[in-house]
Amino acid sequence: MRPLPGSRGTALALLAVGLSAARCLQSQGVSLFVPQPAINATVDEDVLLSVAYSCPGVPTVEWRVTSSWGVHKIVEWEPGSRANVSRSHRDRVCTFDNGSLQLLRVGVRDAGYYVVTVTEHRGGRQLGTVVLRVSELLHEDLHFVAVLLALLAAVAAVLTSLLWICNKCAYKVQSGRHKLQDSTAEEIELQEVEC
Ligand SMILES: *[C@@H]1O[C@H](CO)[C@@H](O)[C@H](O)[C@H]1NC(C)=O
Ligand SMILES: *[C@@H]1O[C@H](CO)[C@@H](O)[C@H](O)[C@H]1NC(C)=O
Ligand SMILES: *[C@@H]1O[C@H](CO)[C@@H](O)[C@H](O)[C@H]1NC(C)=O
């Protein structure tokens, strides 16, 4: 007999419940909050990979990064004591007691997938992830520069045509005056001749 589609669905649901129960047991009292799971940064910026955990007792916090350069362990520490920073990130990171990690003056090569693991002493743990993108220059900046250049060009064009029109007008007025002066001079001459 073929299994009914309904019973298959129930089995899957049971499996899901079982898995989440196992996850709950595994995480025990640890919970982790990642307010910003995706960050866009520009080169030379300081970036805070912000997290906050809650857990009975003091856990161990560990950050790893997966980038185009492979997987690297960045730092491991127990909040309240000294952090063990890997050589690749020495002097380039700050750690905070809530588990957050700050990357100082990021470069394009810092872009990647950051995973934080909070492990309590009884073995419960929680994972959080932050995806970091690093760009050379924000597209908005380029857009702004393009708009500014277009605006300047328009202003220059308007000024040039205004100047051209003014020049024309001045020329016309001047030549008009010359004609006027010439005709009065002629009149005067004529008058003199008459006298
Ligand atoms: C980051 O940039 C990507 C693509 O440029 C965009 O889709 C995404 O919304 C941006 N995220 C944030 C948080 O600004
Ligand atoms: C963690 O601590 C840092 C430094 O005090 C703070 O800037 C950040 O907002 C905190 N993160 C969360 C999620 O509370
Ligand atoms: C720091 O980390 C390195 C490599 O992960 C390890 O070999 C070393 O024992 C650690 N030092 C301390 C004080 O935990």
Short mmCIF file of C-alpha atoms and ligand atoms in Angstrom, two decimals:
data_model
loop_
_atom_site.label_atom_id
_atom_site.label_comp_id
_atom_site.label_asym_id
_atom_site.label_seq_id
_atom_site.Cartn_x
_atom_site.Cartn_y
_atom_site.Cartn_z
CA MET A 1 0.00 0.00 0.00
CA ARG A 2 1.24 3.51 -0.88
CA PRO A 3 1.64 5.83 2.10
CA LEU A 4 -0.94 8.62 2.12
CA PRO A 5 0.48 12.12 1.38
CA GLY A 6 -1.02 13.23 4.69
CA SER A 7 0.96 10.72 6.79
CA ARG A 8 4.14 11.78 5.03
CA GLY A 9 3.42 15.40 5.97
CA THR A 10 2.83 14.39 9.59
CA ALA A 11 6.12 12.50 9.67
CA LEU A 12 7.95 15.56 8.33
CA ALA A 13 6.27 17.80 10.90
CA LEU A 14 7.26 15.39 13.69
CA LEU A 15 10.82 15.38 12.42
CA ALA A 16 10.87 19.20 12.39
CA VAL A 17 9.52 19.32 15.96
CA GLY A 18 12.13 16.77 17.03
CA LEU A 19 14.93 18.74 15.38
CA SER A 20 13.89 22.03 16.96
CA ALA A 21 13.63 20.30 20.34
CA ALA A 22 17.17 18.96 19.87
CA ARG A 23 18.30 22.47 18.93
CA CYS A 24 16.67 23.84 22.06
CA LEU A 25 18.42 21.26 24.21
CA GLN A 26 21.70 21.99 22.51
CA SER A 27 21.41 25.77 22.98
CA GLN A 28 20.22 25.30 26.61
CA GLY A 29 20.18 28.70 28.26
CA VAL A 30 22.04 30.62 25.57
CA SER A 31 20.27 33.10 23.36
CA LEU A 32 21.83 35.38 20.81
CA PHE A 33 20.53 38.54 19.16
CA VAL A 34 21.98 39.92 15.90
CA PRO A 35 20.30 43.25 15.11
CA GLN A 36 22.03 43.80 11.74
CA PRO A 37 22.71 40.54 9.85
CA ALA A 38 23.90 42.38 6.68
CA ILE A 39 26.21 45.39 6.64
CA ASN A 40 27.42 47.49 3.70
CA ALA A 41 30.62 49.38 4.45
CA THR A 42 33.17 51.44 2.55
CA VAL A 43 36.94 51.08 2.65
CA ASP A 44 38.66 52.54 5.77
CA GLU A 45 35.44 52.58 7.77
CA ASP A 46 35.26 51.09 11.30
CA VAL A 47 32.53 48.43 11.32
CA LEU A 48 30.73 47.11 14.40
CA LEU A 49 29.44 43.55 14.07
CA SER A 50 26.90 44.02 16.82
CA VAL A 51 25.45 41.12 18.81
CA ALA A 52 24.11 40.62 22.31
CA TYR A 53 23.79 37.28 24.12
CA SER A 54 22.14 36.14 27.29
CA CYS A 55 23.33 33.09 29.11
CA PRO A 56 23.73 31.78 32.65
CA GLY A 57 27.36 32.30 33.67
CA VAL A 58 30.21 33.51 31.48
CA PRO A 59 30.37 31.93 28.01
CA THR A 60 33.16 31.73 25.45
CA VAL A 61 32.69 33.93 22.40
CA GLU A 62 34.37 33.10 19.13
CA TRP A 63 34.31 34.87 15.76
CA ARG A 64 35.27 33.28 12.46
CA VAL A 65 35.19 34.70 8.95
CA THR A 66 34.67 32.95 5.64
CA SER A 67 35.90 35.09 2.75
CA SER A 68 37.53 34.64 -0.63
CA TRP A 69 40.73 34.04 1.40
CA GLY A 70 39.32 30.99 3.16
CA VAL A 71 38.09 30.39 6.70
CA HIS A 72 39.91 32.19 9.51
CA LYS A 73 39.44 32.27 13.22
CA ILE A 74 39.55 35.92 14.27
CA VAL A 75 39.22 35.97 18.03
CA GLU A 76 38.12 33.98 21.05
CA TRP A 77 37.47 35.33 24.51
CA GLU A 78 35.51 35.10 27.71
CA PRO A 79 33.79 38.43 28.31
CA GLY A 80 35.60 40.18 31.16
CA SER A 81 39.01 38.70 30.34
CA ARG A 82 41.64 39.24 27.67
CA ALA A 83 40.75 38.33 24.10
CA ASN A 84 42.94 35.93 22.15
CA VAL A 85 43.19 37.63 18.75
CA SER A 86 44.63 35.72 15.79
CA ARG A 87 47.77 37.09 14.17
CA SER A 88 45.87 38.02 10.95
CA HIS A 89 43.63 40.41 12.91
CA ARG A 90 45.97 41.70 15.65
CA ASP A 91 45.55 45.48 16.20
CA ARG A 92 42.65 45.48 13.75
CA VAL A 93 39.76 44.45 16.03
CA CYS A 94 38.10 45.46 19.30
CA THR A 95 35.93 43.13 21.37
CA PHE A 96 33.02 44.06 23.61
CA ASP A 97 31.54 42.31 26.64
CA ASN A 98 28.22 41.72 24.84
CA GLY A 99 30.07 39.60 22.25
CA SER A 100 30.25 42.31 19.58
CA LEU A 101 33.31 42.64 17.38
CA GLN A 102 34.55 45.88 15.86
CA LEU A 103 36.71 45.77 12.73
CA LEU A 104 38.95 48.82 12.39
CA ARG A 105 39.60 50.46 8.99
CA VAL A 106 38.16 47.64 6.87
CA GLY A 107 39.57 46.81 3.45
CA VAL A 108 37.91 45.11 0.49
CA ARG A 109 39.46 41.81 1.64
CA ASP A 110 37.51 41.97 4.92
CA ALA A 111 34.27 41.36 3.04
CA GLY A 112 32.80 37.98 3.95
CA TYR A 113 30.58 35.88 6.08
CA TYR A 114 31.19 36.35 9.83
CA VAL A 115 30.03 33.65 12.25
CA VAL A 116 29.90 34.20 15.99
CA THR A 117 29.61 31.26 18.35
CA VAL A 118 28.60 31.71 21.99
CA THR A 119 29.30 28.59 24.04
CA GLU A 120 28.37 28.21 27.69
CA HIS A 121 30.35 25.97 30.04
CA ARG A 122 27.74 23.22 30.12
CA GLY A 123 28.06 22.91 26.37
CA GLY A 124 25.04 24.86 25.14
CA ARG A 125 25.77 27.10 22.18
CA GLN A 126 24.25 29.55 19.74
CA LEU A 127 25.49 30.71 16.35
CA GLY A 128 24.90 34.07 14.69
CA THR A 129 25.98 35.37 11.30
CA VAL A 130 26.71 38.76 9.79
CA VAL A 131 27.40 39.29 6.09
CA LEU A 132 29.79 42.17 5.44
CA ARG A 133 30.12 43.86 2.04
CA VAL A 134 32.93 46.37 1.53
CA SER A 135 33.00 48.71 -1.46
CA GLU A 136 35.62 51.21 -2.62
CA LEU A 137 33.20 54.09 -3.04
CA LEU A 138 29.47 54.18 -2.49
CA HIS A 139 27.42 54.25 -5.70
CA GLU A 140 25.38 57.04 -4.17
CA ASP A 141 28.57 59.12 -4.00
CA LEU A 142 29.29 58.54 -7.70
CA HIS A 143 25.70 59.42 -8.48
CA PHE A 144 26.02 62.62 -6.46
CA VAL A 145 29.23 63.59 -8.28
CA ALA A 146 27.59 62.95 -11.68
CA VAL A 147 24.57 65.09 -10.76
CA LEU A 148 26.83 67.86 -9.48
CA LEU A 149 28.89 67.85 -12.69
CA ALA A 150 25.73 67.99 -14.84
CA LEU A 151 24.44 70.90 -12.75
CA LEU A 152 27.74 72.79 -13.11
CA ALA A 153 27.74 72.22 -16.88
CA ALA A 154 24.17 73.55 -17.11
CA VAL A 155 25.06 76.65 -15.06
CA ALA A 156 28.14 77.24 -17.25
CA ALA A 157 26.03 76.95 -20.43
CA VAL A 158 23.45 79.42 -19.11
CA LEU A 159 26.16 81.90 -18.05
CA THR A 160 27.89 81.64 -21.43
CA SER A 161 24.69 82.32 -23.36
CA LEU A 162 23.84 85.20 -21.02
CA LEU A 163 27.29 86.69 -21.64
CA TRP A 164 26.85 86.27 -25.38
CA ILE A 165 23.43 88.01 -25.29
CA CYS A 166 24.82 90.86 -23.14
CA ASN A 167 27.71 91.29 -25.56
CA LYS A 168 25.31 91.51 -28.49
CA CYS A 169 23.14 94.07 -26.70
CA ALA A 170 26.11 96.20 -25.71
CA TYR A 171 27.38 96.14 -29.29
CA LYS A 172 23.97 97.17 -30.66
CA VAL A 173 23.60 100.04 -28.15
CA GLN A 174 27.12 101.25 -28.92
CA SER A 175 26.67 101.19 -32.69
CA GLY A 176 23.29 102.96 -32.25
CA ARG A 177 24.97 105.70 -30.24
CA HIS A 178 27.69 106.07 -32.89
CA LYS A 179 25.06 106.56 -35.58
CA LEU A 180 23.28 109.13 -33.42
CA GLN A 181 26.51 110.99 -32.76
CA ASP A 182 27.38 110.96 -36.49
CA SER A 183 24.02 112.37 -37.51
CA THR A 184 24.09 115.22 -34.94
CA ALA A 185 27.62 116.08 -36.04
CA GLU A 186 26.38 116.28 -39.62
CA GLU A 187 23.48 118.50 -38.57
CA ILE A 188 25.83 120.83 -36.73
CA GLU A 189 28.10 121.02 -39.75
CA LEU A 190 25.13 121.75 -41.98
CA GLN A 191 23.97 124.49 -39.61
CA GLU A 192 27.44 125.99 -39.63
CA VAL A 193 27.45 126.00 -43.42
CA GLU A 194 24.07 127.68 -43.49
CA CYS A 195 25.27 130.48 -41.21
C1 LIG B 1 23.66 46.57 0.62
O1 LIG B 1 23.89 46.64 -0.78
C2 LIG B 1 23.08 45.76 -1.55
C3 LIG B 1 23.48 45.87 -3.01
O2 LIG B 1 24.25 46.99 -3.28
C4 LIG B 1 21.61 46.09 -1.34
O3 LIG B 1 20.81 45.19 -2.06
C5 LIG B 1 21.28 46.01 0.15
O4 LIG B 1 19.95 46.41 0.35
C6 LIG B 1 22.21 46.88 0.96
N1 LIG B 1 21.97 46.63 2.37
C7 LIG B 1 21.95 47.60 3.29
C8 LIG B 1 21.72 47.17 4.70
O5 LIG B 1 22.15 48.78 3.02
C1 LIG B 2 27.07 45.74 22.20
O1 LIG B 2 27.93 46.67 22.82
C2 LIG B 2 28.38 47.72 21.99
C3 LIG B 2 29.38 48.55 22.77
O2 LIG B 2 28.89 48.94 24.00
C4 LIG B 2 27.19 48.54 21.49
O3 LIG B 2 27.62 49.58 20.64
C5 LIG B 2 26.23 47.63 20.76
O4 LIG B 2 25.08 48.36 20.37
C6 LIG B 2 25.83 46.45 21.63
N1 LIG B 2 25.04 45.54 20.81
C7 LIG B 2 23.77 45.23 21.08
C8 LIG B 2 23.06 44.33 20.12
O5 LIG B 2 23.20 45.63 22.10
C1 LIG B 3 45.22 31.70 21.46
O1 LIG B 3 44.85 31.05 20.24
C2 LIG B 3 45.85 30.22 19.70
C3 LIG B 3 45.35 29.70 18.37
O2 LIG B 3 43.97 29.64 18.29
C4 LIG B 3 46.15 29.09 20.69
O3 LIG B 3 47.16 28.27 20.16
C5 LIG B 3 46.60 29.71 22.00
O4 LIG B 3 46.81 28.69 22.95
C6 LIG B 3 45.56 30.69 22.53
N1 LIG B 3 46.08 31.38 23.70
C7 LIG B 3 45.37 31.55 24.80
C8 LIG B 3 46.02 32.30 25.89
O5 LIG B 3 44.22 31.11 24.90
#
